[in-house]
Short mmCIF file of C-alpha atoms in Angstrom, two decimals:
data_model
loop_
_atom_site.label_atom_id
_atom_site.label_comp_id
_atom_site.label_asym_id
_atom_site.label_seq_id
_atom_site.Cartn_x
_atom_site.Cartn_y
_atom_site.Cartn_z
CA MET A 6 6.17 19.24 -12.68
CA ASN A 7 2.40 18.94 -12.22
CA GLY A 8 0.37 16.54 -10.12
CA ALA A 9 -0.29 14.10 -12.97
CA LEU A 10 3.43 13.65 -13.67
CA TRP A 11 4.21 13.23 -9.98
CA MET A 12 1.55 10.51 -9.73
CA LEU A 13 2.92 8.84 -12.85
CA LEU A 14 6.31 8.68 -11.11
CA ALA A 15 4.66 7.36 -7.94
CA ALA A 16 2.72 4.67 -9.80
CA GLY A 17 5.80 3.47 -11.66
CA SER A 18 7.80 3.43 -8.42
CA PHE A 19 5.12 1.47 -6.56
CA GLY A 20 5.09 -1.01 -9.43
CA LEU A 21 8.87 -1.38 -9.25
CA MET A 22 8.65 -1.79 -5.48
CA GLY A 23 6.45 -4.83 -6.07
CA VAL A 24 9.04 -6.26 -8.43
CA PHE A 25 11.78 -5.89 -5.80
CA VAL A 26 9.54 -7.43 -3.12
CA LYS A 27 8.84 -10.44 -5.30
CA LEU A 28 12.52 -10.89 -6.19
CA ALA A 29 13.66 -10.53 -2.57
CA SER A 30 11.00 -12.96 -1.33
CA ALA A 31 13.08 -15.83 -2.77
CA THR A 32 15.47 -15.50 0.20
CA LEU A 33 13.71 -13.25 2.74
CA GLY A 34 10.44 -13.74 4.63
CA THR A 35 7.48 -11.36 4.62
CA VAL A 36 8.23 -9.94 8.09
CA GLU A 37 11.82 -9.19 7.11
CA LEU A 38 10.79 -7.53 3.87
CA VAL A 39 8.34 -5.24 5.65
CA PHE A 40 10.97 -4.49 8.33
CA TRP A 41 13.57 -3.36 5.79
CA ARG A 42 11.01 -1.36 3.83
CA THR A 43 9.81 0.59 6.90
CA ALA A 44 13.22 0.89 8.59
CA PHE A 45 14.48 2.70 5.50
CA ALA A 46 11.59 5.17 5.82
CA VAL A 47 12.22 5.71 9.55
CA LEU A 48 15.87 6.58 8.94
CA LEU A 49 15.15 8.89 6.01
CA LEU A 50 12.14 10.70 7.47
CA GLY A 51 13.56 10.80 11.00
CA GLY A 52 16.91 12.09 9.80
CA ASN A 53 15.27 14.75 7.66
CA ALA A 54 13.10 15.86 10.60
CA LEU A 55 16.16 16.17 12.84
CA LEU A 56 18.00 18.25 10.25
CA ARG A 57 15.00 20.52 9.88
CA ARG A 58 14.53 20.68 13.69
CA GLN A 59 10.96 19.46 13.33
CA SER A 60 9.15 18.25 16.44
CA PHE A 61 8.20 14.60 16.86
CA ALA A 62 5.79 15.48 19.68
CA THR A 63 2.10 14.92 18.94
CA PRO A 64 -1.11 14.82 21.01
CA LEU A 65 -2.48 12.16 18.65
CA LEU A 66 -0.39 9.14 19.64
CA THR A 67 -3.43 6.89 20.12
CA ARG A 68 -4.65 7.58 16.60
CA HIS A 69 -1.14 7.05 15.25
CA LEU A 70 -0.99 3.71 17.04
CA GLN A 71 -4.32 2.59 15.58
CA ARG A 72 -3.32 3.68 12.08
CA GLY A 73 0.16 2.18 12.45
CA LEU A 74 -1.04 -1.25 13.58
CA LEU A 75 -3.66 -1.51 10.84
CA GLY A 76 -1.21 -0.25 8.22
CA TYR A 77 1.51 -2.64 9.39
CA VAL A 78 -0.69 -5.74 9.18
CA SER A 79 -1.97 -4.53 5.81
CA LEU A 80 1.62 -4.24 4.58
CA LEU A 81 2.40 -7.75 5.84
CA CYS A 82 -0.60 -9.08 3.93
CA TYR A 83 0.34 -7.09 0.84
CA PHE A 84 3.93 -8.33 0.73
CA TYR A 85 2.75 -11.89 1.38
CA GLY A 86 0.35 -11.54 -1.54
CA ILE A 87 3.10 -10.21 -3.81
CA SER A 88 5.32 -13.14 -2.80
CA HIS A 89 2.70 -15.81 -3.56
CA LEU A 90 0.51 -14.34 -6.31
CA PRO A 91 1.15 -12.89 -9.76
CA LEU A 92 2.30 -9.31 -9.16
CA SER A 93 -0.63 -7.67 -10.94
CA THR A 94 -3.14 -9.79 -8.98
CA ALA A 95 -1.63 -8.88 -5.62
CA VAL A 96 -1.48 -5.18 -6.49
CA THR A 97 -5.07 -5.14 -7.77
CA LEU A 98 -6.37 -6.81 -4.59
CA ASN A 99 -4.56 -4.21 -2.50
CA TYR A 100 -6.20 -1.48 -4.57
CA THR A 101 -9.63 -2.57 -3.36
CA SER A 102 -8.95 -0.27 -0.38
CA PRO A 103 -11.27 2.54 -1.66
CA LEU A 104 -14.15 0.04 -1.71
CA PHE A 105 -13.50 -1.01 1.87
CA LEU A 106 -13.00 2.62 2.89
CA ALA A 107 -16.47 3.41 1.53
CA LEU A 108 -17.97 0.34 3.23
CA LEU A 109 -16.33 1.09 6.59
CA SER A 110 -17.39 4.72 6.38
CA VAL A 111 -20.98 3.46 6.33
CA LEU A 112 -20.53 0.83 9.05
CA LEU A 113 -18.32 2.79 11.46
CA LEU A 114 -19.08 6.45 10.71
CA ARG A 115 -22.72 6.07 9.63
CA GLU A 116 -22.09 7.93 6.40
CA LYS A 117 -24.59 7.58 3.57
CA LEU A 118 -23.44 6.32 0.20
CA ALA A 119 -24.52 7.99 -3.02
CA PRO A 120 -25.71 5.75 -5.90
CA PRO A 121 -22.32 5.92 -7.69
CA ALA A 122 -20.60 4.60 -4.54
CA LEU A 123 -23.10 1.75 -4.26
CA LEU A 124 -22.51 0.89 -7.92
CA ALA A 125 -18.77 1.04 -7.26
CA MET A 126 -19.04 -1.54 -4.48
CA VAL A 127 -21.07 -3.93 -6.63
CA LEU A 128 -18.68 -3.61 -9.57
CA GLY A 129 -15.62 -3.84 -7.34
CA PHE A 130 -16.58 -6.99 -5.53
CA ALA A 131 -17.72 -8.58 -8.79
CA GLY A 132 -14.24 -7.81 -10.11
CA VAL A 133 -12.65 -9.35 -7.00
CA ALA A 134 -14.66 -12.56 -7.47
CA LEU A 135 -13.66 -12.73 -11.14
CA LEU A 136 -10.00 -12.02 -10.39
CA LEU A 137 -9.76 -14.56 -7.58
CA LYS A 138 -11.39 -17.40 -9.51
CA PRO A 139 -8.21 -18.51 -11.36
CA THR A 140 -6.17 -17.79 -8.21
CA LEU A 141 -8.29 -20.15 -6.11
CA LEU A 142 -8.04 -22.83 -8.76
CA GLY A 143 -4.26 -22.33 -9.04
CA VAL A 144 -2.30 -21.39 -5.90
CA GLY A 145 -5.24 -21.90 -3.53
CA LEU A 146 -7.47 -19.97 -1.15
CA TRP A 147 -4.98 -18.61 1.40
CA PRO A 148 -2.86 -16.24 -0.76
CA GLY A 149 -5.97 -14.75 -2.37
CA VAL A 150 -7.69 -14.15 0.96
CA ILE A 151 -4.58 -12.56 2.47
CA GLY A 152 -4.12 -10.38 -0.63
CA LEU A 153 -7.71 -9.17 -0.30
CA ALA A 154 -7.20 -8.60 3.44
CA SER A 155 -4.42 -6.15 2.57
CA GLY A 156 -6.99 -4.00 0.76
CA PHE A 157 -9.49 -4.24 3.62
CA LEU A 158 -6.94 -3.26 6.27
CA ALA A 159 -5.51 -0.48 4.08
CA GLY A 160 -9.01 0.95 3.68
CA TRP A 161 -9.52 0.81 7.45
CA SER A 162 -6.18 2.50 8.10
CA TYR A 163 -7.12 5.30 5.67
CA LEU A 164 -10.04 6.16 7.96
CA HIS A 165 -7.46 6.98 10.63
CA VAL A 166 -5.27 8.84 8.13
CA ARG A 167 -8.28 10.99 7.27
CA GLU A 168 -8.96 11.64 10.97
CA LEU A 169 -5.31 12.59 11.52
CA GLY A 170 -5.46 15.02 8.60
CA GLN A 171 -8.69 16.55 9.88
CA ALA A 172 -7.06 16.96 13.30
CA GLY A 173 -4.27 18.99 11.70
CA GLU A 174 -1.46 16.43 11.98
CA ALA A 175 1.55 17.04 9.74
CA GLU A 176 1.77 14.59 6.81
CA TRP A 177 5.39 13.67 7.55
CA ARG A 178 4.54 12.69 11.13
CA THR A 179 1.70 10.47 9.92
CA VAL A 180 4.07 8.62 7.59
CA PHE A 181 6.91 8.59 10.14
CA TYR A 182 4.89 7.09 12.98
CA PHE A 183 3.43 4.47 10.66
CA ALA A 184 6.95 3.49 9.59
CA LEU A 185 8.21 3.54 13.19
CA ILE A 186 5.38 1.36 14.51
CA SER A 187 5.83 -1.06 11.62
CA THR A 188 9.59 -1.28 12.17
CA LEU A 189 9.17 -1.93 15.90
CA GLY A 190 6.48 -4.51 15.10
CA GLY A 191 8.88 -6.22 12.71
CA LEU A 192 11.60 -6.32 15.38
CA LEU A 193 9.20 -7.93 17.86
CA LEU A 194 8.07 -10.56 15.37
CA MET A 195 11.63 -11.36 14.33
CA LEU A 196 12.71 -11.99 17.94
CA GLY A 197 11.12 -15.41 17.71
CA GLN A 198 12.68 -16.46 14.43
CA ASP A 199 16.04 -16.67 12.71
CA TRP A 200 17.01 -13.66 10.64
CA GLN A 201 17.95 -14.35 7.07
CA PRO A 202 21.19 -12.51 6.29
CA LEU A 203 21.50 -9.81 3.70
CA THR A 204 23.78 -11.14 0.99
CA ALA A 205 25.26 -9.95 -2.27
CA ALA A 206 22.38 -11.74 -3.97
CA ASN A 207 19.46 -10.12 -2.10
CA LEU A 208 20.94 -6.77 -0.97
CA PRO A 209 20.26 -5.07 -4.35
CA TRP A 210 16.60 -6.13 -4.10
CA VAL A 211 16.30 -4.81 -0.53
CA LEU A 212 17.93 -1.50 -1.46
CA GLY A 213 15.70 -1.26 -4.52
CA LEU A 214 12.67 -1.92 -2.33
CA GLY A 215 13.61 0.84 0.09
CA VAL A 216 14.49 3.41 -2.56
CA THR A 217 11.44 2.83 -4.78
CA ALA A 218 9.09 2.81 -1.77
CA MET A 219 10.37 6.19 -0.58
CA ILE A 220 10.34 7.71 -4.08
CA ALA A 221 6.78 6.48 -4.54
CA GLN A 222 5.64 7.81 -1.15
CA LEU A 223 7.22 11.23 -1.66
CA ALA A 224 6.00 11.53 -5.26
CA MET A 225 2.46 10.55 -4.27
CA THR A 226 2.44 13.09 -1.42
CA ARG A 227 3.67 15.76 -3.82
CA ALA A 228 1.07 14.78 -6.43
CA TYR A 229 -1.80 15.23 -3.98
CA LYS A 230 -0.31 18.55 -2.83
CA VAL A 231 0.10 20.21 -6.24
CA GLY A 232 -2.40 18.33 -8.42
CA ARG A 233 -6.17 18.00 -8.67
CA LYS A 234 -7.06 15.39 -6.08
CA LEU A 235 -9.66 13.50 -8.11
CA LEU A 236 -7.41 13.28 -11.17
CA VAL A 237 -4.42 12.23 -9.04
CA ALA A 238 -6.49 9.59 -7.22
CA ASN A 239 -7.65 8.14 -10.55
CA LEU A 240 -4.11 8.10 -11.95
CA SER A 241 -2.92 6.13 -8.92
CA TYR A 242 -4.46 3.05 -10.56
CA LEU A 243 -1.67 3.17 -13.12
CA THR A 244 0.22 1.15 -10.50
CA VAL A 245 -1.93 -1.82 -11.54
CA VAL A 246 -1.00 -1.24 -15.19
CA PHE A 247 2.71 -0.94 -14.42
CA SER A 248 2.55 -4.09 -12.30
CA ALA A 249 0.91 -6.02 -15.12
CA LEU A 250 3.60 -4.85 -17.54
CA PHE A 251 6.41 -5.75 -15.12
CA GLY A 252 4.79 -9.15 -14.59
CA VAL A 253 4.95 -9.80 -18.32
CA LEU A 254 8.52 -8.51 -18.70
CA VAL A 255 10.06 -10.23 -15.66
CA TRP A 256 7.98 -13.38 -15.14
CA GLN A 257 6.23 -13.72 -18.53
CA HIS A 258 2.84 -13.69 -16.82
CA VAL A 259 0.43 -12.99 -19.66
CA LEU A 260 -2.98 -11.85 -18.44
CA SER A 261 -6.09 -13.63 -19.63
CA ILE A 262 -9.18 -11.82 -20.89
CA GLY A 263 -10.93 -12.64 -17.60
CA GLU A 264 -8.09 -11.19 -15.51
CA LEU A 265 -8.01 -8.01 -17.60
CA ALA A 266 -11.78 -7.65 -17.25
CA ALA A 267 -11.59 -8.18 -13.49
CA MET A 268 -8.84 -5.58 -13.09
CA GLY A 269 -10.82 -3.16 -15.22
CA LEU A 270 -13.88 -3.59 -12.98
CA ILE A 271 -11.84 -3.02 -9.82
CA ILE A 272 -10.13 0.07 -11.26
CA LEU A 273 -13.49 1.48 -12.40
CA SER A 274 -15.03 0.79 -8.99
CA GLY A 275 -12.15 2.54 -7.24
CA ILE A 276 -12.58 5.61 -9.46
CA LEU A 277 -16.32 5.68 -8.76
CA ALA A 278 -15.77 5.19 -5.02
CA SER A 279 -13.37 8.14 -4.92
CA ARG A 280 -16.15 10.37 -6.24
CA ARG A 281 -18.54 9.67 -3.39
#
């Protein structure tokens, strides 16, 4: 199975994860949804590491903490966006992360952007403005801003992921510590609120969320390992396509010409940004 097929599996699984998040959000809050999603990853990755006798020790705990906190807040914003926006809109806003990664690389790392990357940023943010226009007129400002914040924070966290990779950190430890920090963060936040119980009605959605998230994560990791990175990165935007299709099938959300154009601009900008 080549990298393209692995990324196709990952994109479909990420799209399904969004469906399960949206369905579960009818009875569970955002913090709880993120907690169950990351707790599942902690148990699976931690258990696998114990069976393989892999070491959890790392000299890069500070970087893991920075990446974990940014990634956790990004995930909170993302799940909130999925809960309050059309699925395809929330997913597309989250996929602005390559634009913010390029922008932050300039601001924080003093990197220089090539003309294609500058064009990508212009196209991307034009797409964001076009996509958010009906959102602001419909559900209001707050969900759209939080959905966009998920992309910004994800882009920032990817800076730390890149630093961890350059420092030689194992991929599984990067994912494990992110999940662990997010799960502990969820426990702390839930201390001050009432837990909503898992019931026969929402348990299938929570299990579906956990399973699809892990399949997506593992398939994406495999895709980048065995496939051509640029092709795999471009194919990751199929998640937006799958999300749009699921939105039509499950919630009958038919996309307008303006929404399709906006998503197209954001996808194109992400592809251009990945070539910088």
